[in-house]
Amino acid sequence: MTKPIILASASPRRKELLSQLGYRFTVKATNVEERREPHESADEYVARLSKDKAQAALDLEPSAIVIGSDTVVVCEQQVLEKPHDLEHARQMLQMLSGREHQVMTAVTVASQERHETVVVSTSVWFKTLSDKEIEQYWQTGEPCDKAGSYGIQGIGGRFVTRIEGSYHAVVGLPLFETDQLLQKFL
C-alpha cells in the first residue's frame, strides 16, 4: 500500500503545481516561524524552512510522505521575503528594478525513515520600474503574500525581461526536482 502524500503548504500556487505532476495528495498547512538566523546563507535558510515545514506536517501525519517547500528572493545578498506593507514592497521592487536577482526555492520530501532536500536557484531580470508602476502593482493586491513582492505567474510577470533556470521554481515549486525527489520515496 502506498503512503499518502501531503503538501505542507497553504500556497494555492504550490497546490496547483503539484497537481500538474499528477499525484494524489492532501494539503496540510503548517505554522513554521520564518525567521533567518544570523549565520545562515540564503540557501541554508530556505532549505531549513522547507525541512521545518515538512517535519511539522510529518509530526501530524507520521505515516505520510510529506513535501515541504519555501521560496525567497535574493538581491545584493539580501533575502527579500513577503512585504509587511506598501513601503516595504516599494523598497523591494525598487531594489529589483532594472537588474538581476535570484529566486531560491527549496523542496524537502520526508518520511519517518528519511528526508531529502534540494534548493533550486533561478536568475530573474526585471525591467526598470517607475514609482507609478510599483504603486499600481501594489493596488492589485498581488504582491502582499509573495517573496520579493511579486508573482511571476501573475501581473508581476510584466516586469520580468528574462529568466535563467526553472520558471516553476520561481512560482514556488520546481516540478522536475519535486518529481525526482518523490520518485525516491514511492
PDB file of C-alpha atoms in Angstrom:
ATOM      1  CA  MET A   1       0.000   0.000   0.000  1.00  0.00           C
ATOM      2  CA  THR A   2       1.286   3.425  -0.930  1.00  0.00           C
ATOM      3  CA  LYS A   3       1.746   6.047   1.729  1.00  0.00           C
ATOM      4  CA  PRO A   4      -0.428   9.151   1.477  1.00  0.00           C
ATOM      5  CA  ILE A   5       1.275  12.273   0.120  1.00  0.00           C
ATOM      6  CA  ILE A   6       0.865  15.558   1.977  1.00  0.00           C
ATOM      7  CA  LEU A   7       1.784  19.020   0.728  1.00  0.00           C
ATOM      8  CA  ALA A   8       2.812  21.047   3.770  1.00  0.00           C
ATOM      9  CA  SER A   9       1.805  24.401   2.328  1.00  0.00           C
ATOM     10  CA  ALA A  10      -1.207  26.686   2.189  1.00  0.00           C
ATOM     11  CA  SER A  11       0.033  28.178  -1.101  1.00  0.00           C
ATOM     12  CA  PRO A  12      -2.534  27.777  -3.879  1.00  0.00           C
ATOM     13  CA  ARG A  13       0.327  28.061  -6.375  1.00  0.00           C
ATOM     14  CA  ARG A  14       2.188  25.078  -4.889  1.00  0.00           C
ATOM     15  CA  LYS A  15      -1.034  23.066  -4.789  1.00  0.00           C
ATOM     16  CA  GLU A  16      -1.675  23.813  -8.460  1.00  0.00           C
ATOM     17  CA  LEU A  17       1.904  22.974  -9.456  1.00  0.00           C
ATOM     18  CA  LEU A  18       1.943  19.671  -7.563  1.00  0.00           C
ATOM     19  CA  SER A  19      -1.384  18.793  -9.203  1.00  0.00           C
ATOM     20  CA  GLN A  20       0.312  19.211 -12.598  1.00  0.00           C
ATOM     21  CA  LEU A  21       2.579  16.278 -11.722  1.00  0.00           C
ATOM     22  CA  GLY A  22      -0.470  14.019 -11.425  1.00  0.00           C
ATOM     23  CA  TYR A  23      -0.021  12.936  -7.807  1.00  0.00           C
ATOM     24  CA  ARG A  24      -2.938  12.481  -5.431  1.00  0.00           C
ATOM     25  CA  PHE A  25      -2.249  14.430  -2.259  1.00  0.00           C
ATOM     26  CA  THR A  26      -3.808  16.376   0.569  1.00  0.00           C
ATOM     27  CA  VAL A  27      -2.832  19.809   1.838  1.00  0.00           C
ATOM     28  CA  LYS A  28      -1.860  20.399   5.439  1.00  0.00           C
ATOM     29  CA  ALA A  29      -0.747  23.951   6.158  1.00  0.00           C
ATOM     30  CA  THR A  30       1.934  24.248   8.816  1.00  0.00           C
ATOM     31  CA  ASN A  31       2.751  27.103  11.129  1.00  0.00           C
ATOM     32  CA  VAL A  32       6.529  27.461  10.957  1.00  0.00           C
ATOM     33  CA  GLU A  33       8.219  30.669  12.044  1.00  0.00           C
ATOM     34  CA  GLU A  34      10.046  32.183   9.078  1.00  0.00           C
ATOM     35  CA  ARG A  35      13.000  33.971  10.600  1.00  0.00           C
ATOM     36  CA  ARG A  36      16.506  33.816   9.242  1.00  0.00           C
ATOM     37  CA  GLU A  37      19.293  33.048  11.698  1.00  0.00           C
ATOM     38  CA  PRO A  38      22.249  35.490  11.590  1.00  0.00           C
ATOM     39  CA  HIS A  39      24.711  32.790  10.443  1.00  0.00           C
ATOM     40  CA  GLU A  40      22.531  31.349   7.668  1.00  0.00           C
ATOM     41  CA  SER A  41      23.167  31.908   3.983  1.00  0.00           C
ATOM     42  CA  ALA A  42      20.078  32.363   1.817  1.00  0.00           C
ATOM     43  CA  ASP A  43      20.189  28.788   0.527  1.00  0.00           C
ATOM     44  CA  GLU A  44      20.723  27.363   4.040  1.00  0.00           C
ATOM     45  CA  TYR A  45      17.784  29.423   5.270  1.00  0.00           C
ATOM     46  CA  VAL A  46      15.343  28.398   2.530  1.00  0.00           C
ATOM     47  CA  ALA A  47      16.434  24.747   2.889  1.00  0.00           C
ATOM     48  CA  ARG A  48      15.864  24.837   6.659  1.00  0.00           C
ATOM     49  CA  LEU A  49      12.399  26.334   6.227  1.00  0.00           C
ATOM     50  CA  SER A  50      11.376  23.644   3.744  1.00  0.00           C
ATOM     51  CA  LYS A  51      12.664  20.947   6.151  1.00  0.00           C
ATOM     52  CA  ASP A  52      10.879  22.553   9.115  1.00  0.00           C
ATOM     53  CA  LYS A  53       7.593  22.698   7.196  1.00  0.00           C
ATOM     54  CA  ALA A  54       7.913  19.083   6.085  1.00  0.00           C
ATOM     55  CA  GLN A  55       8.746  17.955   9.630  1.00  0.00           C
ATOM     56  CA  ALA A  56       5.813  19.883  11.122  1.00  0.00           C
ATOM     57  CA  ALA A  57       3.404  18.069   8.779  1.00  0.00           C
ATOM     58  CA  LEU A  58       5.158  14.732   9.335  1.00  0.00           C
ATOM     59  CA  ASP A  59       4.681  15.164  13.097  1.00  0.00           C
ATOM     60  CA  LEU A  60       0.920  15.378  12.414  1.00  0.00           C
ATOM     61  CA  GLU A  61       0.856  12.518   9.864  1.00  0.00           C
ATOM     62  CA  PRO A  62       3.770  10.164  10.659  1.00  0.00           C
ATOM     63  CA  SER A  63       2.748   7.550   8.093  1.00  0.00           C
ATOM     64  CA  ALA A  64       2.797  10.002   5.179  1.00  0.00           C
ATOM     65  CA  ILE A  65       5.276  11.204   2.613  1.00  0.00           C
ATOM     66  CA  VAL A  66       5.434  14.968   3.102  1.00  0.00           C
ATOM     67  CA  ILE A  67       6.520  17.747   0.768  1.00  0.00           C
ATOM     68  CA  GLY A  68       7.718  20.999   2.352  1.00  0.00           C
ATOM     69  CA  SER A  69       8.787  23.997   0.311  1.00  0.00           C
ATOM     70  CA  ASP A  70       9.816  27.608   0.710  1.00  0.00           C
ATOM     71  CA  THR A  71      10.853  30.398  -1.651  1.00  0.00           C
ATOM     72  CA  VAL A  72      12.972  33.506  -1.102  1.00  0.00           C
ATOM     73  CA  VAL A  73      14.197  36.243  -3.386  1.00  0.00           C
ATOM     74  CA  VAL A  74      17.830  37.313  -3.042  1.00  0.00           C
ATOM     75  CA  CYS A  75      19.232  40.614  -4.298  1.00  0.00           C
ATOM     76  CA  GLU A  76      22.560  42.153  -3.298  1.00  0.00           C
ATOM     77  CA  GLN A  77      22.965  39.336  -0.751  1.00  0.00           C
ATOM     78  CA  GLN A  78      19.730  40.427   0.970  1.00  0.00           C
ATOM     79  CA  VAL A  79      16.899  37.966   1.455  1.00  0.00           C
ATOM     80  CA  LEU A  80      13.594  39.502   0.385  1.00  0.00           C
ATOM     81  CA  GLU A  81      10.574  37.791   1.870  1.00  0.00           C
ATOM     82  CA  LYS A  82       6.914  38.814   1.932  1.00  0.00           C
ATOM     83  CA  PRO A  83       6.299  42.558   2.316  1.00  0.00           C
ATOM     84  CA  HIS A  84       4.868  43.989   5.541  1.00  0.00           C
ATOM     85  CA  ASP A  85       3.219  46.961   3.814  1.00  0.00           C
ATOM     86  CA  LEU A  86       3.326  49.191   0.728  1.00  0.00           C
ATOM     87  CA  GLU A  87       6.547  50.921   1.768  1.00  0.00           C
ATOM     88  CA  HIS A  88       8.318  47.610   2.334  1.00  0.00           C
ATOM     89  CA  ALA A  89       7.083  46.322  -1.059  1.00  0.00           C
ATOM     90  CA  ARG A  90       8.206  49.574  -2.700  1.00  0.00           C
ATOM     91  CA  GLN A  91      11.720  49.183  -1.257  1.00  0.00           C
ATOM     92  CA  MET A  92      11.975  45.615  -2.537  1.00  0.00           C
ATOM     93  CA  LEU A  93      10.636  46.357  -6.010  1.00  0.00           C
ATOM     94  CA  GLN A  94      12.937  49.388  -6.347  1.00  0.00           C
ATOM     95  CA  MET A  95      15.853  47.142  -5.387  1.00  0.00           C
ATOM     96  CA  LEU A  96      14.863  44.608  -8.074  1.00  0.00           C
ATOM     97  CA  SER A  97      14.180  47.277 -10.711  1.00  0.00           C
ATOM     98  CA  GLY A  98      16.411  47.157 -13.782  1.00  0.00           C
ATOM     99  CA  ARG A  99      18.604  44.323 -12.622  1.00  0.00           C
ATOM    100  CA  GLU A 100      19.157  40.629 -11.970  1.00  0.00           C
ATOM    101  CA  HIS A 101      18.224  38.782  -8.788  1.00  0.00           C
ATOM    102  CA  GLN A 102      17.928  35.159  -7.694  1.00  0.00           C
ATOM    103  CA  VAL A 103      14.848  33.246  -6.632  1.00  0.00           C
ATOM    104  CA  MET A 104      15.659  30.257  -4.436  1.00  0.00           C
ATOM    105  CA  THR A 105      13.092  27.559  -3.824  1.00  0.00           C
ATOM    106  CA  ALA A 106      13.824  24.621  -1.560  1.00  0.00           C
ATOM    107  CA  VAL A 107      11.839  21.395  -1.629  1.00  0.00           C
ATOM    108  CA  THR A 108      12.037  18.735   1.065  1.00  0.00           C
ATOM    109  CA  VAL A 109      10.430  15.333   0.756  1.00  0.00           C
ATOM    110  CA  ALA A 110      10.279  13.492   4.058  1.00  0.00           C
ATOM    111  CA  SER A 111       9.055  10.269   5.608  1.00  0.00           C
ATOM    112  CA  GLN A 112       9.673   8.768   9.034  1.00  0.00           C
ATOM    113  CA  GLU A 113      12.682   6.947   7.599  1.00  0.00           C
ATOM    114  CA  ARG A 114      14.475   9.811   5.874  1.00  0.00           C
ATOM    115  CA  HIS A 115      14.300  13.201   4.196  1.00  0.00           C
ATOM    116  CA  GLU A 116      15.935  14.810   1.177  1.00  0.00           C
ATOM    117  CA  THR A 117      16.157  18.473   0.249  1.00  0.00           C
ATOM    118  CA  VAL A 118      17.081  20.248  -2.941  1.00  0.00           C
ATOM    119  CA  VAL A 119      17.494  24.002  -3.496  1.00  0.00           C
ATOM    120  CA  VAL A 120      16.824  25.377  -6.961  1.00  0.00           C
ATOM    121  CA  SER A 121      18.178  28.833  -7.801  1.00  0.00           C
ATOM    122  CA  THR A 122      16.883  30.773 -10.795  1.00  0.00           C
ATOM    123  CA  SER A 123      18.187  34.100 -12.081  1.00  0.00           C
ATOM    124  CA  VAL A 124      15.497  36.658 -12.930  1.00  0.00           C
ATOM    125  CA  TRP A 125      15.919  40.041 -14.641  1.00  0.00           C
ATOM    126  CA  PHE A 126      13.498  42.945 -14.166  1.00  0.00           C
ATOM    127  CA  LYS A 127      12.868  45.935 -16.392  1.00  0.00           C
ATOM    128  CA  THR A 128      13.261  49.360 -14.795  1.00  0.00           C
ATOM    129  CA  LEU A 129      10.131  50.120 -12.771  1.00  0.00           C
ATOM    130  CA  SER A 130       8.575  53.544 -12.245  1.00  0.00           C
ATOM    131  CA  ASP A 131       7.103  54.601  -8.912  1.00  0.00           C
ATOM    132  CA  LYS A 132       3.701  54.674 -10.614  1.00  0.00           C
ATOM    133  CA  GLU A 133       4.061  51.057 -11.788  1.00  0.00           C
ATOM    134  CA  ILE A 134       5.047  49.940  -8.293  1.00  0.00           C
ATOM    135  CA  GLU A 135       2.100  51.786  -6.716  1.00  0.00           C
ATOM    136  CA  GLN A 136      -0.375  50.398  -9.273  1.00  0.00           C
ATOM    137  CA  TYR A 137       1.006  46.904  -8.800  1.00  0.00           C
ATOM    138  CA  TRP A 138       0.607  47.133  -5.023  1.00  0.00           C
ATOM    139  CA  GLN A 139      -3.011  48.193  -5.501  1.00  0.00           C
ATOM    140  CA  THR A 140      -3.743  44.875  -7.275  1.00  0.00           C
ATOM    141  CA  GLY A 141      -3.057  43.045  -4.003  1.00  0.00           C
ATOM    142  CA  GLU A 142      -0.819  40.538  -5.759  1.00  0.00           C
ATOM    143  CA  PRO A 143       2.475  41.455  -4.022  1.00  0.00           C
ATOM    144  CA  CYS A 144       1.092  41.036  -0.487  1.00  0.00           C
ATOM    145  CA  ASP A 145       1.911  37.352   0.031  1.00  0.00           C
ATOM    146  CA  LYS A 146       4.818  36.952  -2.377  1.00  0.00           C
ATOM    147  CA  ALA A 147       8.523  36.711  -1.633  1.00  0.00           C
ATOM    148  CA  GLY A 148      10.207  39.768  -3.142  1.00  0.00           C
ATOM    149  CA  SER A 149       6.775  41.413  -3.539  1.00  0.00           C
ATOM    150  CA  TYR A 150       5.972  39.945  -6.941  1.00  0.00           C
ATOM    151  CA  GLY A 151       4.447  36.926  -8.625  1.00  0.00           C
ATOM    152  CA  ILE A 152       5.944  35.942 -11.975  1.00  0.00           C
ATOM    153  CA  GLN A 153       2.829  33.910 -12.830  1.00  0.00           C
ATOM    154  CA  GLY A 154       0.553  36.933 -12.422  1.00  0.00           C
ATOM    155  CA  ILE A 155       0.629  40.640 -13.152  1.00  0.00           C
ATOM    156  CA  GLY A 156       4.223  40.789 -11.862  1.00  0.00           C
ATOM    157  CA  GLY A 157       5.275  38.766 -14.899  1.00  0.00           C
ATOM    158  CA  ARG A 158       5.141  42.002 -16.911  1.00  0.00           C
ATOM    159  CA  PHE A 159       8.278  43.200 -15.079  1.00  0.00           C
ATOM    160  CA  VAL A 160      10.375  40.142 -15.988  1.00  0.00           C
ATOM    161  CA  THR A 161      12.579  40.561 -19.053  1.00  0.00           C
ATOM    162  CA  ARG A 162      14.160  37.087 -18.837  1.00  0.00           C
ATOM    163  CA  ILE A 163      14.972  34.163 -16.585  1.00  0.00           C
ATOM    164  CA  GLU A 164      17.686  31.515 -16.459  1.00  0.00           C
ATOM    165  CA  GLY A 165      16.607  28.401 -14.626  1.00  0.00           C
ATOM    166  CA  SER A 166      13.290  26.961 -13.534  1.00  0.00           C
ATOM    167  CA  TYR A 167      10.163  29.037 -14.124  1.00  0.00           C
ATOM    168  CA  HIS A 168       8.183  26.717 -11.826  1.00  0.00           C
ATOM    169  CA  ALA A 169      10.711  27.226  -9.020  1.00  0.00           C
ATOM    170  CA  VAL A 170      10.110  30.983  -9.278  1.00  0.00           C
ATOM    171  CA  VAL A 171       6.370  30.331  -8.987  1.00  0.00           C
ATOM    172  CA  GLY A 172       7.022  28.229  -5.865  1.00  0.00           C
ATOM    173  CA  LEU A 173       7.636  24.543  -6.651  1.00  0.00           C
ATOM    174  CA  PRO A 174      10.217  23.236  -9.135  1.00  0.00           C
ATOM    175  CA  LEU A 175       8.369  20.451 -10.965  1.00  0.00           C
ATOM    176  CA  PHE A 176      11.323  18.410 -12.205  1.00  0.00           C
ATOM    177  CA  GLU A 177      13.163  18.355  -8.865  1.00  0.00           C
ATOM    178  CA  THR A 178       9.989  17.708  -6.860  1.00  0.00           C
ATOM    179  CA  ASP A 179       9.067  14.771  -9.096  1.00  0.00           C
ATOM    180  CA  GLN A 180      12.596  13.335  -8.893  1.00  0.00           C
ATOM    181  CA  LEU A 181      12.542  13.519  -5.080  1.00  0.00           C
ATOM    182  CA  LEU A 182       9.070  11.995  -4.807  1.00  0.00           C
ATOM    183  CA  GLN A 183      10.038   9.073  -7.046  1.00  0.00           C
ATOM    184  CA  LYS A 184      12.709   8.111  -4.496  1.00  0.00           C
ATOM    185  CA  PHE A 185      10.065   7.836  -1.775  1.00  0.00           C
ATOM    186  CA  LEU A 186       7.327   5.958  -3.650  1.00  0.00           C
TER     187      LEU A 186
END
